[in-house]
Coordinates of C-alpha atoms and ligand atoms in Angstrom, one line a residue:
X1 CA 105.9 4.2 -118.7
X2 CA 102.6 2.9 -119.1
X3 CA 101.7 0.4 -122.4
X4 CA 99.1 1.7 -124.8
X5 CA 97.5 -1.7 -124.3
X6 CA 97.5 -1.1 -120.1
X7 CA 94.9 1.9 -120.9
X8 CA 92.2 2.5 -118.8
X9 CA 89.7 -0.2 -118.5
X10 CA 91.7 -2.9 -120.4
X11 CA 92.6 -6.1 -118.3
X12 CA 96.4 -6.5 -118.3
X13 CA 96.4 -10.1 -118.7
X14 CA 94.4 -10.2 -122.1
X15 CA 96.1 -10.8 -125.2
X16 CA 96.5 -7.5 -127.3
X17 CA 97.3 -8.3 -131.1
X18 CA 98.4 -11.9 -129.7
X19 CA 100.8 -10.7 -127.2
X20 CA 99.9 -11.2 -123.3
X21 CA 100.7 -7.9 -121.6
X22 CA 102.4 -8.0 -118.6
X23 CA 100.7 -7.3 -115.2
X24 CA 102.0 -4.0 -113.7
X25 CA 102.8 -3.3 -110.1
X26 CA 103.5 -0.4 -108.5
X27 CA 105.9 -0.4 -105.3
X28 CA 106.3 2.2 -102.5
X29 CA 109.3 1.6 -100.6
X30 CA 111.0 -0.3 -103.4
X31 CA 114.3 0.5 -101.8
X32 CA 113.8 -1.3 -98.6
X33 CA 114.4 -4.9 -97.7
X34 CA 111.0 -6.0 -98.5
X35 CA 110.9 -3.8 -101.6
X36 CA 113.7 -5.6 -103.0
X37 CA 112.6 -9.1 -102.4
X38 CA 109.4 -8.2 -103.7
X39 CA 110.6 -6.7 -107.0
X40 CA 112.7 -9.9 -107.5
X41 CA 109.3 -12.1 -106.7
X42 CA 107.5 -10.1 -109.1
X43 CA 109.8 -9.7 -111.9
X44 CA 110.4 -13.6 -111.8
X45 CA 106.4 -14.0 -112.1
X46 CA 106.8 -12.1 -115.4
X47 CA 105.4 -8.6 -113.9
X48 CA 106.3 -5.0 -115.1
X49 CA 107.6 -3.4 -111.8
X50 CA 107.4 0.4 -110.9
X51 CA 109.1 1.6 -108.0
X52 CA 108.5 4.9 -106.0
X53 CA 111.8 6.1 -104.9
X54 CA 112.5 9.5 -102.8
X55 CA 115.0 11.9 -103.3
X56 CA 118.1 11.8 -101.3
X57 CA 121.7 13.2 -101.1
X58 CA 123.1 9.6 -101.6
X59 CA 122.0 6.8 -104.0
X60 CA 119.4 4.7 -101.8
X61 CA 119.1 2.1 -104.3
X62 CA 121.9 -0.4 -103.2
X63 CA 119.3 -3.2 -102.4
X64 CA 117.9 -3.2 -106.1
X65 CA 121.2 -2.0 -107.9
X66 CA 121.8 -6.0 -109.2
X67 CA 118.2 -6.0 -110.9
X68 CA 118.5 -2.6 -112.3
X69 CA 118.5 -2.5 -116.1
X70 CA 118.9 1.0 -117.7
X71 CA 115.9 2.6 -118.9
X72 CA 117.9 3.4 -121.9
X73 CA 117.7 -0.1 -122.7
X74 CA 114.0 -0.2 -122.6
X75 CA 113.0 -3.1 -124.1
X76 CA 114.8 -4.9 -121.5
X77 CA 113.9 -3.0 -118.3
X78 CA 111.1 -4.4 -116.5
X79 CA 111.5 -2.4 -113.2
X80 CA 111.3 1.1 -113.4
X81 CA 111.9 4.0 -110.9
X82 CA 110.2 7.2 -110.4
X83 CA 110.7 9.9 -107.9
X84 CA 107.7 10.5 -105.3
X85 CA 107.1 10.5 -101.9
X86 CA 104.4 9.6 -99.5
X87 CA 104.4 13.2 -98.3
X88 CA 103.2 14.1 -101.7
X89 CA 100.0 13.6 -102.7
X90 CA 100.4 15.1 -106.2
X91 CA 103.4 12.9 -107.1
X92 CA 101.4 9.8 -106.0
X93 CA 98.5 10.7 -107.8
X94 CA 100.6 11.6 -111.2
X95 CA 102.6 8.0 -111.0
X96 CA 99.2 6.3 -110.8
X97 CA 97.4 7.7 -113.7
X98 CA 100.9 7.3 -115.7
X99 CA 101.7 3.6 -114.9
X100 CA 98.1 2.2 -114.4
X101 CA 99.0 -0.5 -112.1
X102 CA 96.9 -3.4 -111.7
X103 CA 98.5 -3.9 -107.9
X104 CA 99.7 -1.5 -105.9
X105 CA 102.1 -2.5 -102.6
X106 CA 102.5 0.4 -100.1
X107 CA 105.8 -0.5 -98.2
X108 CA 107.2 2.8 -97.5
X109 CA 107.3 3.9 -94.1
X110 CA 109.7 5.3 -91.6
X111 CA 109.9 2.0 -90.3
X112 CA 112.3 2.2 -87.2
X113 CA 110.1 1.9 -83.7
X114 CA 112.6 3.4 -81.4
X115 CA 113.7 6.6 -84.0
X116 CA 109.5 6.9 -84.2
X117 CA 109.6 8.1 -80.5
X118 CA 112.2 11.0 -81.6
X119 CA 110.3 11.8 -84.9
X120 CA 106.7 11.1 -84.0
X121 CA 105.3 14.0 -86.0
X122 CA 107.2 13.1 -89.3
X123 CA 106.6 9.2 -88.6
X124 CA 102.7 9.9 -88.1
X125 CA 102.8 11.9 -91.5
X126 CA 104.8 9.0 -93.7
X127 CA 103.0 5.9 -92.2
X128 CA 99.5 6.9 -91.2
X129 CA 98.8 9.7 -93.5
X130 CA 101.1 8.7 -96.1
X131 CA 98.9 5.2 -96.6
X132 CA 95.9 7.5 -96.5
X133 CA 97.0 9.9 -99.4
X134 CA 97.9 6.6 -101.1
X135 CA 94.6 4.9 -100.7
X136 CA 92.7 8.5 -101.8
X137 CA 95.0 8.6 -105.0
X138 CA 93.9 5.1 -105.7
X139 CA 90.4 5.9 -105.1
X140 CA 90.4 9.2 -107.3
X141 CA 92.5 7.2 -110.0
X142 CA 89.6 4.6 -110.3
X143 CA 87.0 7.4 -110.1
X144 CA 88.8 9.0 -112.9
X145 CA 89.5 6.3 -115.3
X146 CA 87.5 3.3 -114.2
X147 CA 90.0 0.9 -113.5
X148 CA 88.2 -0.7 -110.8
X149 CA 90.3 -4.0 -110.7
X150 CA 93.3 -2.2 -109.1
X151 CA 94.4 -4.0 -105.8
X152 CA 95.8 -2.6 -102.9
X153 CA 98.2 -4.0 -100.1
X154 CA 99.3 -2.0 -97.0
X155 CA 102.1 -3.0 -94.9
X156 CA 100.8 -3.7 -91.3
X157 CA 102.9 -4.6 -88.4
X158 CA 102.7 -6.9 -85.5
X159 CA 103.6 -4.0 -83.6
X160 CA 99.9 -3.0 -83.7
X161 CA 99.4 -5.6 -81.1
X162 CA 102.2 -3.8 -78.6
X163 CA 100.9 -5.2 -75.2
X164 CA 98.1 -7.4 -76.4
X165 CA 99.5 -11.0 -75.0
X166 CA 100.3 -13.6 -77.8
X167 CA 99.2 -15.4 -79.7
X168 CA 98.0 -12.4 -81.9
X169 CA 95.7 -13.2 -84.9
X170 CA 93.7 -11.1 -87.1
X171 CA 91.0 -10.7 -84.3
X172 CA 93.3 -9.7 -81.5
X173 CA 92.8 -6.1 -80.1
X174 CA 95.3 -4.0 -81.1
X175 CA 97.2 -1.9 -78.4
X176 CA 100.0 0.0 -79.8
X177 CA 103.1 1.2 -77.7
X178 CA 105.0 3.5 -80.1
X179 CA 104.5 6.4 -82.6
X180 CA 105.1 3.9 -85.1
X181 CA 102.7 1.3 -84.0
X182 CA 99.9 3.8 -83.4
X183 CA 100.8 5.2 -87.1
X184 CA 100.4 1.6 -88.4
X185 CA 97.0 1.3 -86.7
X186 CA 95.5 4.1 -88.3
X187 CA 96.7 2.8 -91.8
X188 CA 95.2 -0.2 -91.1
X189 CA 92.1 1.3 -90.5
X190 CA 92.1 3.7 -93.2
X191 CA 92.7 0.3 -95.7
X192 CA 89.6 -1.1 -94.0
X193 CA 87.6 1.8 -94.4
X194 CA 88.4 2.3 -97.9
X195 CA 87.2 -1.5 -98.3
X196 CA 84.1 -1.0 -97.0
X197 CA 83.5 2.9 -97.8
X198 CA 84.5 2.5 -101.7
X199 CA 84.8 -1.0 -102.3
X200 CA 88.3 -1.0 -102.9
X201 CA 90.2 -4.3 -103.2
X202 CA 92.3 -3.4 -100.3
X203 CA 94.4 -5.8 -97.9
X204 CA 96.0 -5.5 -94.8
X205 CA 99.2 -7.9 -94.4
X206 CA 99.8 -7.7 -90.5
X207 CA 103.4 -9.0 -90.7
X208 CA 105.3 -10.2 -87.9
X209 CA 109.1 -9.3 -87.6
X210 CA 111.1 -10.6 -90.9
X211 CA 114.8 -10.5 -91.7
X212 CA 117.3 -11.1 -94.3
X213 CA 120.8 -10.1 -95.0
X214 CA 119.0 -6.9 -96.3
X215 CA 117.8 -6.0 -93.1
X216 CA 118.8 -2.3 -92.1
X217 CA 121.5 -2.4 -90.0
X218 CA 119.9 -0.7 -86.8
X219 CA 117.3 -3.5 -86.5
X220 CA 118.4 -5.7 -83.8
X221 CA 118.9 -8.7 -86.1
X222 CA 121.3 -7.0 -88.1
X223 CA 123.2 -5.1 -85.9
X224 CA 123.8 -8.6 -84.1
X225 CA 125.1 -10.5 -87.5
X226 CA 127.0 -7.5 -88.6
X227 CA 128.7 -7.2 -85.0
X228 CA 129.6 -11.0 -85.2
X229 CA 131.0 -10.8 -88.3
X230 CA 133.2 -7.7 -87.8
X231 CA 134.2 -9.6 -84.2
X232 CA 135.1 -12.6 -85.9
X233 CA 137.6 -11.1 -88.7
X234 CA 138.9 -8.6 -85.6
X235 CA 137.2 -5.3 -86.9
X236 CA 135.1 -4.8 -83.7
X237 CA 135.2 -6.1 -80.0
X238 CA 132.1 -4.7 -78.3
X239 CA 128.3 -4.6 -79.3
X240 CA 126.1 -2.3 -77.5
X241 CA 122.6 -3.4 -76.9
X242 CA 119.5 -2.7 -74.9
X243 CA 116.5 -5.3 -73.8
X244 CA 117.6 -8.7 -74.3
X245 CA 114.5 -10.1 -72.5
X246 CA 111.9 -9.1 -75.4
X247 CA 110.5 -11.9 -77.5
X248 CA 110.0 -11.7 -81.5
X249 CA 108.4 -14.2 -84.0
X250 CA 111.3 -13.7 -86.6
X251 CA 111.0 -15.1 -89.9
X252 CA 112.8 -14.5 -93.7
X253 CA 111.8 -11.7 -95.5
X254 CA 112.0 -13.8 -98.8
X255 CA 109.0 -16.0 -97.8
X256 CA 106.7 -13.1 -96.5
X257 CA 106.6 -11.2 -99.9
X258 CA 105.1 -14.1 -101.5
X259 CA 102.2 -13.8 -98.6
X260 CA 101.8 -10.1 -100.1
X261 CA 101.4 -11.3 -103.5
X262 CA 99.1 -14.1 -102.7
X263 CA 96.5 -11.5 -100.6
X264 CA 96.1 -9.6 -103.9
X265 CA 95.2 -13.1 -105.9
X266 CA 92.3 -14.0 -103.8
X267 CA 88.9 -13.4 -105.0
X268 CA 88.1 -11.0 -101.9
X269 CA 90.1 -8.6 -100.1
X270 CA 90.7 -9.4 -96.5
X271 CA 93.5 -8.9 -93.8
X272 CA 96.0 -11.6 -92.9
X273 CA 98.5 -12.2 -90.2
X274 CA 101.9 -13.6 -91.3
X275 CA 104.3 -15.2 -88.8
X276 CA 106.5 -18.3 -88.1
X277 CA 104.4 -19.0 -84.9
X278 CA 107.6 -19.3 -83.0
X279 CA 109.0 -16.8 -80.8
X280 CA 112.6 -16.2 -79.6
X281 CA 114.2 -13.4 -77.0
X282 CA 117.0 -11.1 -78.5
X283 CA 119.3 -13.2 -75.9
X284 CA 118.3 -16.4 -77.9
X285 CA 119.2 -14.7 -81.5
X286 CA 122.7 -13.9 -79.5
X287 CA 123.1 -17.3 -78.3
X288 CA 122.6 -18.6 -82.1
X289 CA 124.5 -15.8 -83.8
X290 CA 127.7 -15.8 -81.5
X291 CA 127.4 -19.8 -81.2
X292 CA 127.5 -20.4 -84.8
X293 CA 131.1 -19.2 -85.3
X294 CA 132.4 -20.5 -82.0
X295 CA 132.0 -17.1 -79.8
X296 CA 130.3 -16.3 -76.6
X297 CA 128.0 -13.1 -76.9
X298 CA 129.0 -12.7 -73.1
X299 CA 132.3 -11.7 -73.8
X300 CA 131.2 -9.1 -76.2
X301 CA 127.7 -7.5 -75.5
X302 CA 127.2 -4.3 -73.4
X303 CA 124.0 -3.0 -72.3
X304 CA 123.5 0.7 -73.2
X305 CA 120.3 2.2 -71.8
X306 CA 120.4 4.5 -74.8
X307 CA 118.9 1.5 -76.4
X308 CA 115.8 1.1 -74.4
X309 CA 112.3 2.1 -75.7
X310 CA 110.2 4.4 -73.4
X311 CA 107.6 1.9 -73.7
X312 CA 108.6 -1.7 -75.0
X313 CA 106.5 -4.3 -76.9
X314 CA 107.5 -7.5 -74.6
X315 CA 106.2 -10.5 -76.6
X316 CA 105.0 -11.4 -80.4
X317 CA 103.8 -14.9 -81.4
X318 CA 101.8 -15.0 -84.1
X319 CA 99.1 -17.2 -85.0
X320 CA 98.9 -17.4 -88.9
X321 CA 96.4 -20.5 -89.1
X322 CA 93.9 -18.2 -91.2
X323 CA 96.7 -17.3 -93.8
X324 CA 98.1 -20.9 -93.9
X325 CA 94.7 -22.5 -94.4
X326 CA 93.0 -19.3 -97.1
X327 CA 96.1 -18.6 -98.6
X328 CA 98.1 -22.0 -98.5
X329 CA 101.2 -19.8 -97.2
X330 CA 103.9 -21.4 -94.9
X331 CA 107.5 -20.0 -93.9
X332 CA 109.9 -22.1 -95.5
X333 CA 112.9 -20.7 -93.7
X334 CA 113.4 -21.7 -89.8
X335 CA 114.6 -19.6 -87.2
X336 CA 118.2 -21.0 -87.1
X337 CA 118.6 -21.2 -90.9
X338 CA 117.7 -17.5 -90.6
X339 CA 120.5 -16.5 -88.1
X340 CA 122.8 -18.6 -90.0
X341 CA 122.1 -17.2 -93.4
X342 CA 122.5 -13.7 -92.0
X343 CA 125.8 -14.5 -90.3
X344 CA 127.4 -16.0 -93.1
X345 CA 126.5 -13.2 -95.2
X346 CA 128.1 -11.0 -92.7
X347 CA 130.9 -12.7 -92.2
X348 CA 131.5 -12.3 -96.2
X349 CA 131.0 -8.5 -95.7
X350 CA 133.5 -8.2 -92.9
X351 CA 135.7 -9.8 -94.7
X352 CA 135.7 -7.5 -97.5
X353 CA 135.9 -4.4 -95.0
X354 CA 138.9 -6.3 -93.9
X355 CA 140.6 -6.2 -97.4
X356 CA 139.8 -2.3 -97.1
X357 CA 141.1 -1.6 -93.6
X358 CA 144.3 -3.5 -94.0
X359 CA 144.7 -1.3 -97.4
X360 CA 144.3 1.6 -95.4
X361 CA 141.2 2.6 -97.5
X362 CA 138.9 2.6 -94.5
X363 CA 139.0 3.1 -90.7
X364 CA 137.7 0.2 -88.8
X365 CA 135.5 2.0 -87.0
X366 CA 133.9 3.5 -89.8
X367 CA 131.0 1.3 -91.1
X368 CA 130.0 1.3 -94.8
Ligands
NDP401 P1 112.7 -0.5 -94.7 O1 112.6 0.6 -93.7 O2 113.7 -1.2 -94.9 O3 112.0 0.3 -95.8 C1 111.4 1.3 -95.8 C2 111.2 1.7 -97.4 O4 110.5 3.2 -97.1 C3 112.3 2.4 -97.9 O5 112.5 2.2 -99.6 C4 112.3 4.0 -97.6 O6 113.5 4.8 -98.8 C5 111.0 4.0 -97.7 N1 110.2 5.2 -97.2 C6 110.7 6.0 -96.2 N2 110.2 7.2 -95.9 C7 109.6 7.6 -97.2 C8 108.8 8.5 -97.6 N3 108.4 9.7 -97.0 N4 108.5 8.2 -99.2 C9 108.5 7.3 -99.9 N5 109.4 6.3 -99.3 C10 109.9 6.2 -98.2 O7 111.6 -1.4 -94.3 P2 111.2 -2.9 -94.6 O8 111.3 -2.9 -96.0 O9 111.7 -3.7 -93.7 O10 109.4 -2.8 -94.6 C11 108.6 -2.6 -95.5 C12 107.1 -1.8 -94.9 O11 106.5 -3.3 -94.1 C13 107.1 -0.9 -93.8 O12 106.2 -0.2 -93.9 C14 107.3 -1.7 -92.5 O13 107.0 -0.7 -91.4 C15 106.3 -2.6 -92.6 N6 106.9 -3.8 -91.6 C16 108.3 -4.3 -91.8 C17 108.2 -5.7 -90.8 C18 109.5 -5.9 -91.0 O14 109.9 -6.9 -89.8 N7 110.8 -5.8 -91.8 C19 107.3 -5.9 -90.0 C20 106.0 -5.5 -90.1 C21 105.7 -4.6 -90.8 P3 114.8 5.0 -98.3 O15 115.5 3.5 -98.8 O16 115.0 6.2 -99.1 O17 114.9 5.2 -96.7
GDR402 P1 111.1 -3.7 -83.9 O1 112.5 -4.7 -84.6 O2 111.0 -2.8 -82.9 O3 110.5 -5.3 -83.4 O4 110.4 -3.6 -85.3 P2 113.9 -4.1 -83.9 O5 114.7 -4.8 -84.5 O6 114.0 -2.7 -83.8 O7 113.6 -4.6 -82.0 C1 113.6 -5.8 -81.6 C2 113.7 -5.8 -80.3 O8 115.0 -5.9 -79.8 C3 115.3 -5.1 -78.9 N1 116.6 -4.3 -78.8 C4 117.0 -3.6 -79.7 N2 116.5 -3.2 -81.1 C5 117.5 -2.5 -81.8 N3 116.8 -1.7 -82.8 N4 118.6 -1.9 -81.4 C6 119.3 -2.5 -80.2 O9 120.3 -2.2 -79.9 C7 118.4 -3.3 -79.4 N5 118.8 -4.0 -78.3 C8 117.8 -4.7 -77.7 C9 114.0 -3.9 -79.2 O10 113.6 -3.2 -78.0 C10 112.9 -4.5 -79.4 O11 112.3 -5.2 -78.4 C11 110.4 -4.0 -86.4 C12 110.7 -3.1 -87.7 O12 110.8 -3.6 -88.7 C13 109.3 -2.9 -87.8 O13 109.0 -1.8 -88.5 C14 108.2 -3.7 -87.8 O14 106.8 -3.5 -87.9 C15 108.0 -4.7 -86.7 O15 109.8 -5.3 -86.8 C16 107.4 -5.9 -86.8

């Protein structure tokens, strides 16, 4: 909950009664891959972090359980969770008014490109209109409270470039190829518009693919490294994939959340591309992942048409020179290091699964 010293108009870094009050961040999508890394990053910087989570019939907080402290331990808990949803405008405004954040990071999304073809209306509602709802909640919160120092980050995507050839920079035209990408373009322009129309400090981070051991298991990188682990310990033999020729600029999520924060520490708001500037095909990812543990992917991968998309994005490779120059950001983890980090973690996970399978507590077909 908001502290007394974080009331409207106060500067959250100003000492109050001799104490420095922490900056307050509000994160949507805190339970996702990026939300978990960003939360760790901000807690390390001394922030109080509030995350909006949506109601689910199962617990959806696995990625942040390791940093969760029971709120009954109020003086120790610096990460706090609240129920809200990007489809529910009233919940967004209510939590803004209650929390009085200094920085708002909008990471929530139906973020799977292939799934967006299956559920296009929902994807547009959450990804595009959801961003608009949050921007409008921030604008009206400022109008009501005068807290004009509040800063907003919008999670944009290299998918917005779609079929425009690489290298892609902040000035490259968008040509989205999915309902997800078209919705991210709308969210991008809503953010620019709120900056121009209302003077909101609002930034678009145009992030290229970033992965980690916390990546969702139905994105291609994690699907591959999970399979490598399970094949290695004998729990699986085949891996069904779609287009292996697509090229992506893959970085490490832990590096990318730092760039999000850096964007909000500048004098003026702007839009930034975040990328490694190196591109690899899915096939190259397979080579490194399987080769690392002495396997040949050709013995295991089966092409399944169901994983091809109605429209594909063939080639993404970022030009992040502006970000490197203005923010001083650059990636620390390279492609091979990233793949090996993911394989190492997924081999450990597969070994734990194997113990459960051997003890009869889990079916080998079942994935946790
Ligand atoms: P994830 O899919 O891992 O996480 C998405 C988050 O959004 C989850 O916390 C999810 O909750 C939440 N969410 C989904 N729908 C709603 C909703 N209706 N209301 C509130 N919360 C919701 O994505 P990433 O962490 O990988 O990505 C973060 C953001 O960055 C996304 O917007 C994504 O589109 C964008 N992006 C990601 C890139 C990447 O390579 N990872 C690259 C460029 C952009 P739950 O846990 O309950 O599902
Ligand atoms: P992407 O990531 O669409 O780039 O979106 P994904 O890992 O889903 O696909 C990358 C490429 O791999 C090909 N592919 C497969 N993809 C999946 N998911 N499953 C498969 O079996 C498979 N076989 C081949 C795809 O066709 C594609 O070309 C991610 C998400 O995080 C978005 O939210 C984010 O905005 C972009 O990255 C940047």
